[in-house]
Short mmCIF file of C-alpha atoms and ligand atoms in Angstrom, two decimals:
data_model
loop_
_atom_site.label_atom_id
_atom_site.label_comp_id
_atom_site.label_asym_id
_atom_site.label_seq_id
_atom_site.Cartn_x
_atom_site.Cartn_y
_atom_site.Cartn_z
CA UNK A 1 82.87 -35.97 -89.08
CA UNK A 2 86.43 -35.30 -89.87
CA UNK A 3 89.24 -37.03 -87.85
CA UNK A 4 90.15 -36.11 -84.91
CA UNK A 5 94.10 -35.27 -84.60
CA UNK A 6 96.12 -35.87 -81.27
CA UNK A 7 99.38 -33.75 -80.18
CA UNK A 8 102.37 -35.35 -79.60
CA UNK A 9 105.41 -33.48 -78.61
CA UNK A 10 104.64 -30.69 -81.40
CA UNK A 11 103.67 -32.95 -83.82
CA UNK A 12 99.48 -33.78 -85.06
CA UNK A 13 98.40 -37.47 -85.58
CA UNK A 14 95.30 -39.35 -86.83
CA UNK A 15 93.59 -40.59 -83.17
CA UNK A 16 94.38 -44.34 -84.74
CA UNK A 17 97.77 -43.55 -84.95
CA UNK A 18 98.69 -41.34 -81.98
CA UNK A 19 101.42 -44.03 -80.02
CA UNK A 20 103.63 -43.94 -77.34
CA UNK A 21 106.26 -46.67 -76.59
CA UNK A 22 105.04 -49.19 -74.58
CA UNK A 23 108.33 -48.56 -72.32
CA UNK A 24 106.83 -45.38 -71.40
CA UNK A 25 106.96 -45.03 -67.43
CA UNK A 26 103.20 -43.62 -67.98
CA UNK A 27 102.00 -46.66 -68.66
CA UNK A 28 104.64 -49.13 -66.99
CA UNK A 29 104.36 -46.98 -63.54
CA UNK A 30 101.63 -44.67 -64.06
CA UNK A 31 104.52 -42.06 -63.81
CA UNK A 32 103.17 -38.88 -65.39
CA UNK A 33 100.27 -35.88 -64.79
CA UNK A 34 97.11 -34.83 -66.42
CA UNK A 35 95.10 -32.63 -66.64
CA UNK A 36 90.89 -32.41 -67.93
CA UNK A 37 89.84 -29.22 -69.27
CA UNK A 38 86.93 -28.01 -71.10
CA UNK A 39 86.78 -25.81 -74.04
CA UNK A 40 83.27 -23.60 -74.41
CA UNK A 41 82.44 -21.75 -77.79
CA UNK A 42 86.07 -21.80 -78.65
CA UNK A 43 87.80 -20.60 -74.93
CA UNK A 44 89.17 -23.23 -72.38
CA UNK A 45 87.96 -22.56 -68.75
CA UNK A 46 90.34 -21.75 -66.27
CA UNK A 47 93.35 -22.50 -68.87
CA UNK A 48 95.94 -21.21 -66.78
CA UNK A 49 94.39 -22.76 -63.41
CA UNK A 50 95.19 -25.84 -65.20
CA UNK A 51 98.03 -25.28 -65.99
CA UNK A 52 99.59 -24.54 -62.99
CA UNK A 53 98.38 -27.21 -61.63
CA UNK A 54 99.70 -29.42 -63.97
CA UNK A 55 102.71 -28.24 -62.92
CA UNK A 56 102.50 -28.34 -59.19
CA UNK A 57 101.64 -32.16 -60.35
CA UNK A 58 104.95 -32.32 -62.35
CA UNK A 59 106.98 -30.59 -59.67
CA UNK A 60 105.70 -33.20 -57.40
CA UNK A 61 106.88 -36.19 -58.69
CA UNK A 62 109.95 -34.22 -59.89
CA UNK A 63 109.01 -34.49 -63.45
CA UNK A 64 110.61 -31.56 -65.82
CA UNK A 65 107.31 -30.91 -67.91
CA UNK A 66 109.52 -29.68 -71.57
CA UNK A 67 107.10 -26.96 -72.77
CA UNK A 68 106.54 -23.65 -70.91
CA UNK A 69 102.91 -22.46 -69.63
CA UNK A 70 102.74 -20.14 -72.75
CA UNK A 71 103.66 -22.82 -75.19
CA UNK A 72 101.45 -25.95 -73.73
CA UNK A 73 98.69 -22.71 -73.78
CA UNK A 74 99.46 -22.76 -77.44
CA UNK A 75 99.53 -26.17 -77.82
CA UNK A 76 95.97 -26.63 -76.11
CA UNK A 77 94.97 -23.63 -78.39
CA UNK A 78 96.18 -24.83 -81.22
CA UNK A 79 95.20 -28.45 -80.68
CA UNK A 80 91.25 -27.48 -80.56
CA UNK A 81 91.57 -25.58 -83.62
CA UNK A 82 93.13 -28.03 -85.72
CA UNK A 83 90.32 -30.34 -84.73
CA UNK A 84 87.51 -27.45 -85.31
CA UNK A 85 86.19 -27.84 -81.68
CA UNK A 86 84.41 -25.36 -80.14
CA UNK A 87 82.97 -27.28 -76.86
CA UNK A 88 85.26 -29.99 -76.27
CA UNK A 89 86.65 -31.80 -73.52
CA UNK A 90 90.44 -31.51 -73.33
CA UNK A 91 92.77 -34.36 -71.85
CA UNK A 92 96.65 -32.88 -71.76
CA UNK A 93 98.63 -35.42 -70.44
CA UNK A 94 102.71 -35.35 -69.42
CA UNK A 95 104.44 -38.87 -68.92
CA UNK A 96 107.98 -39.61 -67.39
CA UNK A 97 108.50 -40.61 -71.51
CA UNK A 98 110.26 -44.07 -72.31
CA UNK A 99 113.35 -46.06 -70.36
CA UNK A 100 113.81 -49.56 -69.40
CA UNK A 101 112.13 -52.16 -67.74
CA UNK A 102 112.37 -50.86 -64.06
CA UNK A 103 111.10 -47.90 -61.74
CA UNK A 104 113.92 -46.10 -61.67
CA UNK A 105 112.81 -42.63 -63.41
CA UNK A 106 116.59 -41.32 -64.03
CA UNK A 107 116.83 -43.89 -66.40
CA UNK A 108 113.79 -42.39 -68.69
CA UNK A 109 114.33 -40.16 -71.64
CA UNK A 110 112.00 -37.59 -73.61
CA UNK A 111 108.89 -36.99 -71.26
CA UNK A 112 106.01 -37.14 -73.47
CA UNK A 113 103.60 -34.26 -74.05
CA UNK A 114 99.64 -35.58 -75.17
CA UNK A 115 96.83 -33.36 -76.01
CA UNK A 116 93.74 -35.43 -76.72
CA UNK A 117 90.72 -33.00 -77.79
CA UNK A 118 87.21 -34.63 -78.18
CA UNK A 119 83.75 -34.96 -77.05
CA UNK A 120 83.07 -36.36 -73.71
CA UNK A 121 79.50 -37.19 -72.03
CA UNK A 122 80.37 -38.79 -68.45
CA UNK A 123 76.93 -38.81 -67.61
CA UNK A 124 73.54 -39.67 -69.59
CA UNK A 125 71.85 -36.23 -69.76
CA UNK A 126 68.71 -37.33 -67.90
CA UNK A 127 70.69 -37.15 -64.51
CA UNK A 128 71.09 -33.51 -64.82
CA UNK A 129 67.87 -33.87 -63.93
CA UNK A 130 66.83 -36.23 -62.43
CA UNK A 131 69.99 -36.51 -59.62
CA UNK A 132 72.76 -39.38 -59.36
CA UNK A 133 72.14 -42.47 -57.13
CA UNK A 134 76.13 -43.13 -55.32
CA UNK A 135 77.21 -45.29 -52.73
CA UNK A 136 80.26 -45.18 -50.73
CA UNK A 137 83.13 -47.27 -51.58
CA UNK A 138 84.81 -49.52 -48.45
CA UNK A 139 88.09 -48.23 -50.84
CA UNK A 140 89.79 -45.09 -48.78
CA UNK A 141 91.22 -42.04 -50.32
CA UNK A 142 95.05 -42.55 -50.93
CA UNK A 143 96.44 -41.50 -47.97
CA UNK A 144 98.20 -38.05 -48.29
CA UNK A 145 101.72 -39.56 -46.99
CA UNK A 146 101.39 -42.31 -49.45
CA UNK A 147 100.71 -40.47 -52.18
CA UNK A 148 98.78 -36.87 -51.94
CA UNK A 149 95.86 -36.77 -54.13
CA UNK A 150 96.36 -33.07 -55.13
CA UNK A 151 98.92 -34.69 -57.56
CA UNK A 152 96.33 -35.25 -60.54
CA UNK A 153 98.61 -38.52 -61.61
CA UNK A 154 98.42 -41.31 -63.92
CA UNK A 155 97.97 -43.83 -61.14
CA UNK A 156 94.31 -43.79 -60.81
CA UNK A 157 94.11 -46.99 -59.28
CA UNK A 158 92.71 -46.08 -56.26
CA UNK A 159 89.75 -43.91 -57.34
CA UNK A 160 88.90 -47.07 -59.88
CA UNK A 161 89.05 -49.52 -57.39
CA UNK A 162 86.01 -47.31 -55.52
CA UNK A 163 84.52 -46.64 -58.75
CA UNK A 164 84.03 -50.54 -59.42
CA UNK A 165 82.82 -50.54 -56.22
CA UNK A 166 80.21 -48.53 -57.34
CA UNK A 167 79.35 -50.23 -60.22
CA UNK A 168 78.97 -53.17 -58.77
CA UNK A 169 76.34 -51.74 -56.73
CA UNK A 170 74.86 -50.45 -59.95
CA UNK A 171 75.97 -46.35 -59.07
CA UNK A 172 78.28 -44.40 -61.63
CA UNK A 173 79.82 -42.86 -58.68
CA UNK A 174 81.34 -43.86 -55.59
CA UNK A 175 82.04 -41.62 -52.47
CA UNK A 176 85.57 -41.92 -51.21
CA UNK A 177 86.26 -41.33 -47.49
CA UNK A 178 89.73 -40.44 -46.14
CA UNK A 179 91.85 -42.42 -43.74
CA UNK A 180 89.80 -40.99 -40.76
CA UNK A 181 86.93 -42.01 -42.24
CA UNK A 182 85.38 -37.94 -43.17
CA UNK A 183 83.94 -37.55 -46.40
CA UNK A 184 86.76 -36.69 -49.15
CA UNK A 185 85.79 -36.97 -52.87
CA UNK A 186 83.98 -38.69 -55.46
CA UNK A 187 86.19 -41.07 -57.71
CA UNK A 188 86.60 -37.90 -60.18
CA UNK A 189 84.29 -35.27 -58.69
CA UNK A 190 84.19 -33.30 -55.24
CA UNK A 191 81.38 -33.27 -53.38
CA UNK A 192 79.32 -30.83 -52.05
CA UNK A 193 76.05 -30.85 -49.25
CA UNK A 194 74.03 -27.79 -48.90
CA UNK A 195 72.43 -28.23 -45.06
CA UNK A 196 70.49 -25.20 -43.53
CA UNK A 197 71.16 -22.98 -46.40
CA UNK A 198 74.88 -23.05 -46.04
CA UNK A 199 76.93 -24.87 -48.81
CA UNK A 200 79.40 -27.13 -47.21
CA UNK A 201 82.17 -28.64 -48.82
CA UNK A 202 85.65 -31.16 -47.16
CA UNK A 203 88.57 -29.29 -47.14
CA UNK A 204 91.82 -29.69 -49.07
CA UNK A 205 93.39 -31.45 -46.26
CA UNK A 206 90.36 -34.15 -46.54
CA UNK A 207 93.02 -35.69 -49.03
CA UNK A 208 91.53 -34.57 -51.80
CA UNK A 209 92.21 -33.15 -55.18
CA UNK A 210 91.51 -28.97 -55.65
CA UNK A 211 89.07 -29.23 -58.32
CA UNK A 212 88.92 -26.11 -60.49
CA UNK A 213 85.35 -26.68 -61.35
CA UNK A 214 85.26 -26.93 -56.93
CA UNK A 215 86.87 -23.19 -56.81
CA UNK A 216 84.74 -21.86 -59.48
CA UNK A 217 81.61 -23.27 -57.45
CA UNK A 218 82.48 -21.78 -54.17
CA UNK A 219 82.86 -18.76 -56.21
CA UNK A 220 79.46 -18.31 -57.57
CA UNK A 221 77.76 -19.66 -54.15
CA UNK A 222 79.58 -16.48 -52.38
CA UNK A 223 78.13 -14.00 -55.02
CA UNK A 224 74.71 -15.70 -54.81
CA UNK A 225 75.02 -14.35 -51.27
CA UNK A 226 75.45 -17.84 -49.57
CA UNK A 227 77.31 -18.80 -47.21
CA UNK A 228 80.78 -21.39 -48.03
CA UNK A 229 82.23 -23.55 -45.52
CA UNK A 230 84.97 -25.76 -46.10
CA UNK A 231 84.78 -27.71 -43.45
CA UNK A 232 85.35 -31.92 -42.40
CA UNK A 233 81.90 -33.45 -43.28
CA UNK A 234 81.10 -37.32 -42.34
CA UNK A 235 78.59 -39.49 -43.93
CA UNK A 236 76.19 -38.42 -41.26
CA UNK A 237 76.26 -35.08 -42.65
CA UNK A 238 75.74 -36.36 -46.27
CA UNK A 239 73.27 -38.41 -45.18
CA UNK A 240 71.25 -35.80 -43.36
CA UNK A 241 71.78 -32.92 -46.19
CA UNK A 242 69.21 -31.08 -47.57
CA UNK A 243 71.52 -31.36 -50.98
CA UNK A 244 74.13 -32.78 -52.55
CA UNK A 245 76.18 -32.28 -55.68
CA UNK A 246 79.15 -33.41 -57.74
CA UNK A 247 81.54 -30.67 -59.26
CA UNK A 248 84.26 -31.78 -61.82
CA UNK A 249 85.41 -30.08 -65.42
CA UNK A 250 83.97 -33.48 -67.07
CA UNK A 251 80.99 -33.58 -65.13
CA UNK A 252 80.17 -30.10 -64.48
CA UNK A 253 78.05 -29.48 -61.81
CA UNK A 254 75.62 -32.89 -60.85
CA UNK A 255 72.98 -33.13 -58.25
CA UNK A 256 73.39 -36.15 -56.15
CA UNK A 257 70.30 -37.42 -54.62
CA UNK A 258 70.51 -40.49 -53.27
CA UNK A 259 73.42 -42.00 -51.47
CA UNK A 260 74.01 -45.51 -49.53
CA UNK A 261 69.99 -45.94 -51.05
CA UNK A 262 69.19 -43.09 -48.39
CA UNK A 263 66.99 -40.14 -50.16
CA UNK A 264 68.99 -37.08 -49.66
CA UNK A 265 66.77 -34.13 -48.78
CA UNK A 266 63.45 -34.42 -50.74
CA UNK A 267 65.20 -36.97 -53.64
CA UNK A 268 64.35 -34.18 -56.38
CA UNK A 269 67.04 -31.88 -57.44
CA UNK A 270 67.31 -28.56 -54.53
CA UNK A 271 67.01 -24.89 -54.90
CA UNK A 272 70.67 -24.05 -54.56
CA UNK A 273 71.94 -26.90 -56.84
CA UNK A 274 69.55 -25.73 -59.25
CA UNK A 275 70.80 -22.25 -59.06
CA UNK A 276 74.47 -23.07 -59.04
CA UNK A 277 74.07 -25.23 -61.86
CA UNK A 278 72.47 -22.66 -64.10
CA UNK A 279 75.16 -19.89 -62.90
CA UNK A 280 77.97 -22.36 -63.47
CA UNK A 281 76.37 -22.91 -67.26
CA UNK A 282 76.60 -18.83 -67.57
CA UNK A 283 79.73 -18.74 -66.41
CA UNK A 284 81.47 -20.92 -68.58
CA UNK A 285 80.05 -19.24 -71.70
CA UNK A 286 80.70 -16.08 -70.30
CA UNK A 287 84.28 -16.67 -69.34
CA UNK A 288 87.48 -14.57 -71.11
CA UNK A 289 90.07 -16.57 -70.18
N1 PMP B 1 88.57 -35.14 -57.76
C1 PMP B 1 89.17 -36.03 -58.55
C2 PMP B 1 89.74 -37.26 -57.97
C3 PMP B 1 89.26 -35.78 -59.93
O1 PMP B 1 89.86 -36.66 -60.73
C4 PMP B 1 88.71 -34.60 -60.45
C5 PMP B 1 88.83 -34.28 -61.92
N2 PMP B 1 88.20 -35.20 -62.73
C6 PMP B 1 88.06 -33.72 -59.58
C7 PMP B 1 88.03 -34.01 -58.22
C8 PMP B 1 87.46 -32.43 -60.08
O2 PMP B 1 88.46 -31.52 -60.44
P1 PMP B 1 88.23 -30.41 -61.56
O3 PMP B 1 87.03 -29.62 -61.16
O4 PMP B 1 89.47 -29.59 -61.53
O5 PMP B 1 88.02 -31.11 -62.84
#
């Protein structure tokens, strides 16, 4: 297989030698944005939705991202191409660029743009199938006032502090609640419960990031004639669902179906997950944009 190229502000490198200083705030501070993305025969999903919320990420921590929508479109275009990718997952990344030792981001220079194309499998195949086993992490969401978690930063900390969690406990996922102690998120999923027919699903103001792949669910659910709620769940709820999934542009759409070492609904993979699944599968190869 031919080698994979990275972009760097306009410029293609070998994977090996795509480098950033090491006085870049992104990796002093974790002072930058990302974005994940996935690229299906040739088209990215949702491009634009990503986009714009890199920027609402950027704006956020007051970081000028240097390219326009149109050109980082190109660039993400362009990028996939190069590296002959058809399905791909896509990593686009914006850091506050290099400056000295210190937080202070006025003293940075050159914010640096990163497009990382490549293959990505989050989870073994066989749990498509067969359903995750999570737990849920003691770790709380970041609280929205200390830092809001619809800024898709470089300080993931706090969801891999609840993801070790969940390793320890031999899981690959964890289940974050919020400083209330409602269900939020997954460490780099949202979650979902489908209870009485009705597909529930926390709120934004949970604390939790807008997934795309989220939106795009809700979607499909709606014109497969059920019924969306975003609504504040607990771990009761979870607990007593008849489903569960994950949704996230890395992981798709997962069925959950154990969680805390409780069986969730009849520990086999549900109707509507099923359905969803296979819709959201459709969609993504069907997709224009
Ligand atoms: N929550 C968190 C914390 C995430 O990092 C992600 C993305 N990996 C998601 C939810 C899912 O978002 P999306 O569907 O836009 O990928």
């Amino acid at each position: 297989m031919s080698q994979i190229e990275v972009f760097i502000n306009g410029h293609y490198y070998p994977k090996e030698d795509a480098k950033i200083s090491v006085y870049d705030h992104g990796l002093l501070y974790g002072d930058g944005v990302f974005e994940g993305m996935r690229a299906y025969s040739g088209r990215v999903f949702r491009l634009q939705e990503h986009l714009i919320r890199l920027e609402e990420s950027a704006a956020a921590i007051l970081l000028t991202i240097p390219l326009s929508r149109e050109e980082l479109a190109e660039a993400v275009k362009d990028t996939l191409k190069r590296n002959n990718l058809q399905d791909a997952y896509i990593r686009l990344i914006v850091t506050r660029g290099a400056g000295s030792l210190g937080l202070d981001p006025a003293r940075t220079s050159n914010p640096q743009v990163i497009i990382i194309t490549d293959h990505i499998e989050l989870y073994p195949r066989e749990l498509y199938e067969q359903g995750l086993k999570i737990i849920t992490a003691s770790t709380i969401r970041n609280h929205p006032a200390a830092l809001s978690p619809r800024i898709k930063s470089l300080n993931y900390l706090n969801n891999i502090m609840a993801k070790l969690e969940g390793r320890q406990a031999g899981c690959m996922e964890a289940l974050m609640l919020n400083v209330r102690g409602e269900v939020a998120e997954c460490t780099g999923d949202n979650i979902f419960i489908v209870r009485r027919g009705q597909l529930l699903t926390p709120p934004i103001d949970a604390g939790i990031l807008e997934g795309i792949t989220r939106n795009a669910v809700m979607e499909l659910a709606r014109n497969a004639g059920v019924t969306v709620r975003e609504t504040t769940l607990t771990r009761h709820d979870v607990y007593v669902a008849d489903e569960c999934f994950l949704t996230g542009s890395a992981a798709e759409v997962i069925p959950v179906v154990e969680v805390d070492q409780r069986t969730i609904g009849t520990g086999s993979v549900g109707p509507v997950t099923r359905r969803l699944m296979q819709d959201f599968h459709q969609l993504v190869r069907s997709s224009n944009e």
